[in-house]
Coordinates of C-alpha atoms in Angstrom, one line a residue:
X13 CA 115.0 117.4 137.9
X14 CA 114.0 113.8 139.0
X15 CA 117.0 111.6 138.6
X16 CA 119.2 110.2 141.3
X17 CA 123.3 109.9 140.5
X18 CA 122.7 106.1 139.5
X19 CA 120.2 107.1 137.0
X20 CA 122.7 109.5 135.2
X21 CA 124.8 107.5 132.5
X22 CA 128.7 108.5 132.5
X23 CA 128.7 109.7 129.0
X24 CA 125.8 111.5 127.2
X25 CA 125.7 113.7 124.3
X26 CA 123.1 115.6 122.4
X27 CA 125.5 115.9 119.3
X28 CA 126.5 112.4 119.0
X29 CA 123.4 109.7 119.6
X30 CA 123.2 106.9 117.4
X31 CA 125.4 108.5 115.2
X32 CA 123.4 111.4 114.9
X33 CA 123.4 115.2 116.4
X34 CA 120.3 116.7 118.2
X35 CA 122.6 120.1 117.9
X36 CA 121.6 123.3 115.6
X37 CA 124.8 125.7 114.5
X38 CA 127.8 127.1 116.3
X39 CA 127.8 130.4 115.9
X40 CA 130.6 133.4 116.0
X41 CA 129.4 136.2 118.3
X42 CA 132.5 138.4 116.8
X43 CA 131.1 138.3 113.1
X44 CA 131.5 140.8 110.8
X45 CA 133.0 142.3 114.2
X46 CA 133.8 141.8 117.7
X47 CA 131.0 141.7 120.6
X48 CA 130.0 140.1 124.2
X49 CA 127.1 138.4 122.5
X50 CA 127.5 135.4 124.2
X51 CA 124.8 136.0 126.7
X52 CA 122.4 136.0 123.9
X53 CA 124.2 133.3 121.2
X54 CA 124.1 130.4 124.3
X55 CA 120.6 131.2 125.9
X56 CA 119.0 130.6 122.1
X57 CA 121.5 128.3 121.0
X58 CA 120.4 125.9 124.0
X59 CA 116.7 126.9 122.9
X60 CA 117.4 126.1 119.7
X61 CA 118.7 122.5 120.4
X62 CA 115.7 121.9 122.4
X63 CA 113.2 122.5 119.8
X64 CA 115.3 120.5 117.5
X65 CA 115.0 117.7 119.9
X66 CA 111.0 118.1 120.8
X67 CA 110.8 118.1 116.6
X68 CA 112.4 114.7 116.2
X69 CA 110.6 113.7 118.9
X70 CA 107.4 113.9 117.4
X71 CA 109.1 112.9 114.4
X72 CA 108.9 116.6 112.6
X73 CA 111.8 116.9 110.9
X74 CA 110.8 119.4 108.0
X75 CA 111.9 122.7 107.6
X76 CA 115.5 122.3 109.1
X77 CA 116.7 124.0 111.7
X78 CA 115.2 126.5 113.8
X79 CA 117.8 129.4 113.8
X80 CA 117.1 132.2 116.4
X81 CA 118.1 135.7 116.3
X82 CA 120.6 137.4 118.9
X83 CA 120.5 140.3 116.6
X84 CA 117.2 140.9 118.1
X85 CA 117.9 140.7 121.4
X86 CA 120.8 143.1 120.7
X87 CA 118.2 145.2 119.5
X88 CA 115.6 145.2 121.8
X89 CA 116.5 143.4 124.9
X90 CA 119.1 145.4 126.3
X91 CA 117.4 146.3 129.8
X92 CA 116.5 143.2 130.5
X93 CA 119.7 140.9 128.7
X94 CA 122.4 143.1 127.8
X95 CA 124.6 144.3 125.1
X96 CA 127.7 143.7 123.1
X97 CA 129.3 144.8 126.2
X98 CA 127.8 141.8 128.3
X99 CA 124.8 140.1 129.4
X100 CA 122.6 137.6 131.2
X101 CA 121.6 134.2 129.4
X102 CA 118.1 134.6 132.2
X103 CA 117.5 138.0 130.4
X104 CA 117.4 136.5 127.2
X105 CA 114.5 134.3 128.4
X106 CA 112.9 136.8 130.5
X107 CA 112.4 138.5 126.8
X108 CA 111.6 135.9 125.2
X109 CA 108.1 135.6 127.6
X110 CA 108.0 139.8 128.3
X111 CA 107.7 139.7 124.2
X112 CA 105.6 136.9 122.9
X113 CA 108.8 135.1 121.4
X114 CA 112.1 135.7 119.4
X115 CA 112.0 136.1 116.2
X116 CA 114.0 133.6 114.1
X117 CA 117.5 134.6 112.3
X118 CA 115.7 135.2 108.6
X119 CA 113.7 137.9 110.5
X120 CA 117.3 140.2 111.6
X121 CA 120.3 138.4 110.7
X122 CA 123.5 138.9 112.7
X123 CA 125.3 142.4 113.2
X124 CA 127.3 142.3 116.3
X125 CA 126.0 145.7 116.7
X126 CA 123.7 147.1 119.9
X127 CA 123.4 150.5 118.4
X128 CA 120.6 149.6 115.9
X129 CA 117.5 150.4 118.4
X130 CA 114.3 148.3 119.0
X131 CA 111.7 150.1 115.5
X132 CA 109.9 147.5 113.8
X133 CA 112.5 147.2 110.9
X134 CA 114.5 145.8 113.6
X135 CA 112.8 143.8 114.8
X136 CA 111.3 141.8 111.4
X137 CA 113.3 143.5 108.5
X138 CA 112.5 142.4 104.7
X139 CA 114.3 143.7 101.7
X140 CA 113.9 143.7 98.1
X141 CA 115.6 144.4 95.3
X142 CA 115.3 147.8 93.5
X143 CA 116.0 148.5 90.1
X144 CA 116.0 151.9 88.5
X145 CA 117.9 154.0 85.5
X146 CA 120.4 150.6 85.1
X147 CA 121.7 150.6 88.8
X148 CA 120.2 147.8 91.5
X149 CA 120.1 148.8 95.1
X150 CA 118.3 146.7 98.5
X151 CA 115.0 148.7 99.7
X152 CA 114.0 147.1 103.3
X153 CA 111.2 147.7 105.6
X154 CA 109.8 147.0 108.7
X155 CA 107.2 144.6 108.8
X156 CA 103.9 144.9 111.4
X157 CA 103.8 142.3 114.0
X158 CA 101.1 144.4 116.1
X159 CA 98.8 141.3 117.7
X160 CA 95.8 141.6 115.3
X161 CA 96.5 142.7 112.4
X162 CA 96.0 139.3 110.7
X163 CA 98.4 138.8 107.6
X164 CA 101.5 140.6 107.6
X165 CA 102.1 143.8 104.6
X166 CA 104.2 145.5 103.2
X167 CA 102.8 149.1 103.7
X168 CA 102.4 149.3 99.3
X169 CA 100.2 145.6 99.8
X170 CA 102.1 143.5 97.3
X171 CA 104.2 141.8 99.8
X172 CA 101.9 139.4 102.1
X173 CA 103.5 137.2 105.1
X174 CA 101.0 134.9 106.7
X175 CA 102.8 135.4 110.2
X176 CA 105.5 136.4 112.2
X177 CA 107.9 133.6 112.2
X178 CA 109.8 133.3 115.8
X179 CA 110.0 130.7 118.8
X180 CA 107.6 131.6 122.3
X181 CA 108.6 130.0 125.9
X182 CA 106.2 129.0 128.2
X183 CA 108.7 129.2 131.2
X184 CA 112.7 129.2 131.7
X185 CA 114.4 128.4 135.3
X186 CA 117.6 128.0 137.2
X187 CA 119.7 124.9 137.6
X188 CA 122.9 124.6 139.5
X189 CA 125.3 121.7 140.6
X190 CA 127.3 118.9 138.7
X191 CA 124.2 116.1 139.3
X192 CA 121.6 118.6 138.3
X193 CA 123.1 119.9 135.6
X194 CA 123.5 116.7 133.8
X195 CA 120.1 115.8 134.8
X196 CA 118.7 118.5 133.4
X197 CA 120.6 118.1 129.9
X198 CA 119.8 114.3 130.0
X199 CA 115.9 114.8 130.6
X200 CA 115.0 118.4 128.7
X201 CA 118.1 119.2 126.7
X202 CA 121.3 121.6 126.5
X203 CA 121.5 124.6 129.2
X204 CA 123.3 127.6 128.7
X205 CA 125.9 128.2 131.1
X206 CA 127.8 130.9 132.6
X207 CA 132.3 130.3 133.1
X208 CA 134.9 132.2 134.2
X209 CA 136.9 132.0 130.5
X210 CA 140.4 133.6 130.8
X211 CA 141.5 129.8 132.6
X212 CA 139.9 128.4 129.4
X213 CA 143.0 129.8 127.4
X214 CA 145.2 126.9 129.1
X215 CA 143.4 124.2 128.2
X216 CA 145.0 121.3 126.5
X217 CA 142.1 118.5 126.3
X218 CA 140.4 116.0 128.9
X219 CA 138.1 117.3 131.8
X220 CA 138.9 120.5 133.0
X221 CA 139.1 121.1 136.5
X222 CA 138.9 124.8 137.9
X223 CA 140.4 124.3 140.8
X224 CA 143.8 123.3 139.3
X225 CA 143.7 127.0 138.2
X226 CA 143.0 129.2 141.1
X227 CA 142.6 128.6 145.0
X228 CA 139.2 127.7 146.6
X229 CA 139.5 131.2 148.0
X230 CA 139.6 132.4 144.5
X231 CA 136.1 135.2 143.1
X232 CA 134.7 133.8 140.1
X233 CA 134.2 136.1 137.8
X234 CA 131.6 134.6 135.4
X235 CA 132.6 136.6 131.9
X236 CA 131.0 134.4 128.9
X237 CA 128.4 131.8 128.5
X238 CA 128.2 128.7 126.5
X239 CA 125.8 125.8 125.5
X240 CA 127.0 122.7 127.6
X241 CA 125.2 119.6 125.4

């Protein structure tokens, strides 16, 4: 990344400068249910913070949060990310420029489900309410996001969208190593990271240190991802 040891400052934090945090949401992967998620949840989460750092750094503050949906990647992205069963934070990414973007959370809110299949409804699923002989039920559709089509209808044309709303990514890489890690975080923003968790369950507080877990001679078995900010 650029940045010798001496250049790295011993603390740094995206979620606490000058008293303020450069960090979007935690999330729960196992809500309304359980499911390995976490592949998905950490590679946007860490894209999320970024854009939330690039916006306040050109001073574009409006319109909160960009929230990003794993739902979709749930949907659509299991050959190249995974599942509910497990996954690759790289194969989120690898989507992300394979399909033009991921759609943001108001586009396929959260499941926890990989059974739903990749159709346009979702993908970029908008509901309404439907009121008939004194009951009230939800009527959703799919919406078009074919390249081309200019604004965005509801097949009956009373519903009109003036685009697709979702993040793109220019380009995604690898980073590995104490030093390069942190140089990375301190220059471009939070990575997504891959652990071994089930040593995570004795953790009491300070700096955890795998080794006082297991032996050097010891297979990591990298089973859930995180943001590290």
């Amino acid at each position: 990344p650029g940045l010798s040891d001496s250049d790295i400052p011993s603390k740094f934090e995206w979620n606490h400068i000058n008293d303020k945090s450069f960090v979007t949401r935690a999330f729960n992967q196992n809500s309304p249910q359980y499911c390995g998620s976490g592949w998905a949840v950490a590679a946007l989460g860490a894209w999320q913070d970024r854009i939330k750092i690039a916006k306040a750094a050109e001073a574009e503050a409006s319109g909160g949060d960009v929230e990003l949906s794993p739902q979709v990647l749930l949907n659509c992205g299991d050959k190249v990310g995974g599942t509910c069963s497990g996954g690759y934070p790289a194969g989120a990414y690898l989507y992300a420029l394979e399909r033009d973007g991921v759609e943001y959370e108001s586009c396929q809110q959260y499941q926890a489900d990989d059974t739903r299949g990749c159709e346009k409804i979702n993908q970029w699923r908008r509901c309404t309410l439907n009121s008939s002989a004194g009951s009230t039920s939800s009527v959703c559709w799919g919406v078009d996001s074919e390249v081309g089509y200019g604004p965005y209808r509801h097949w009956s044309g009373n519903l009109v969208s003036t685009g697709k709303p979702k993040a793109t990514l220019k380009s995604w890489g690898f980073v590995s190593g104490a030093s390069d890690m942190q140089a990375e975080i301190l220059l471009r923003g939070p990575i997504a990271c891959l652990v071994e968790s089930e040593p995570l369950r004795a953790y009491k507080g300070g700096v955890f240190k795998y080794h006082e877990f297991s032996g050097d001679d010891h297979k990591h078995d990298y089973d859930h991802a995180l943001v590290v900010t």
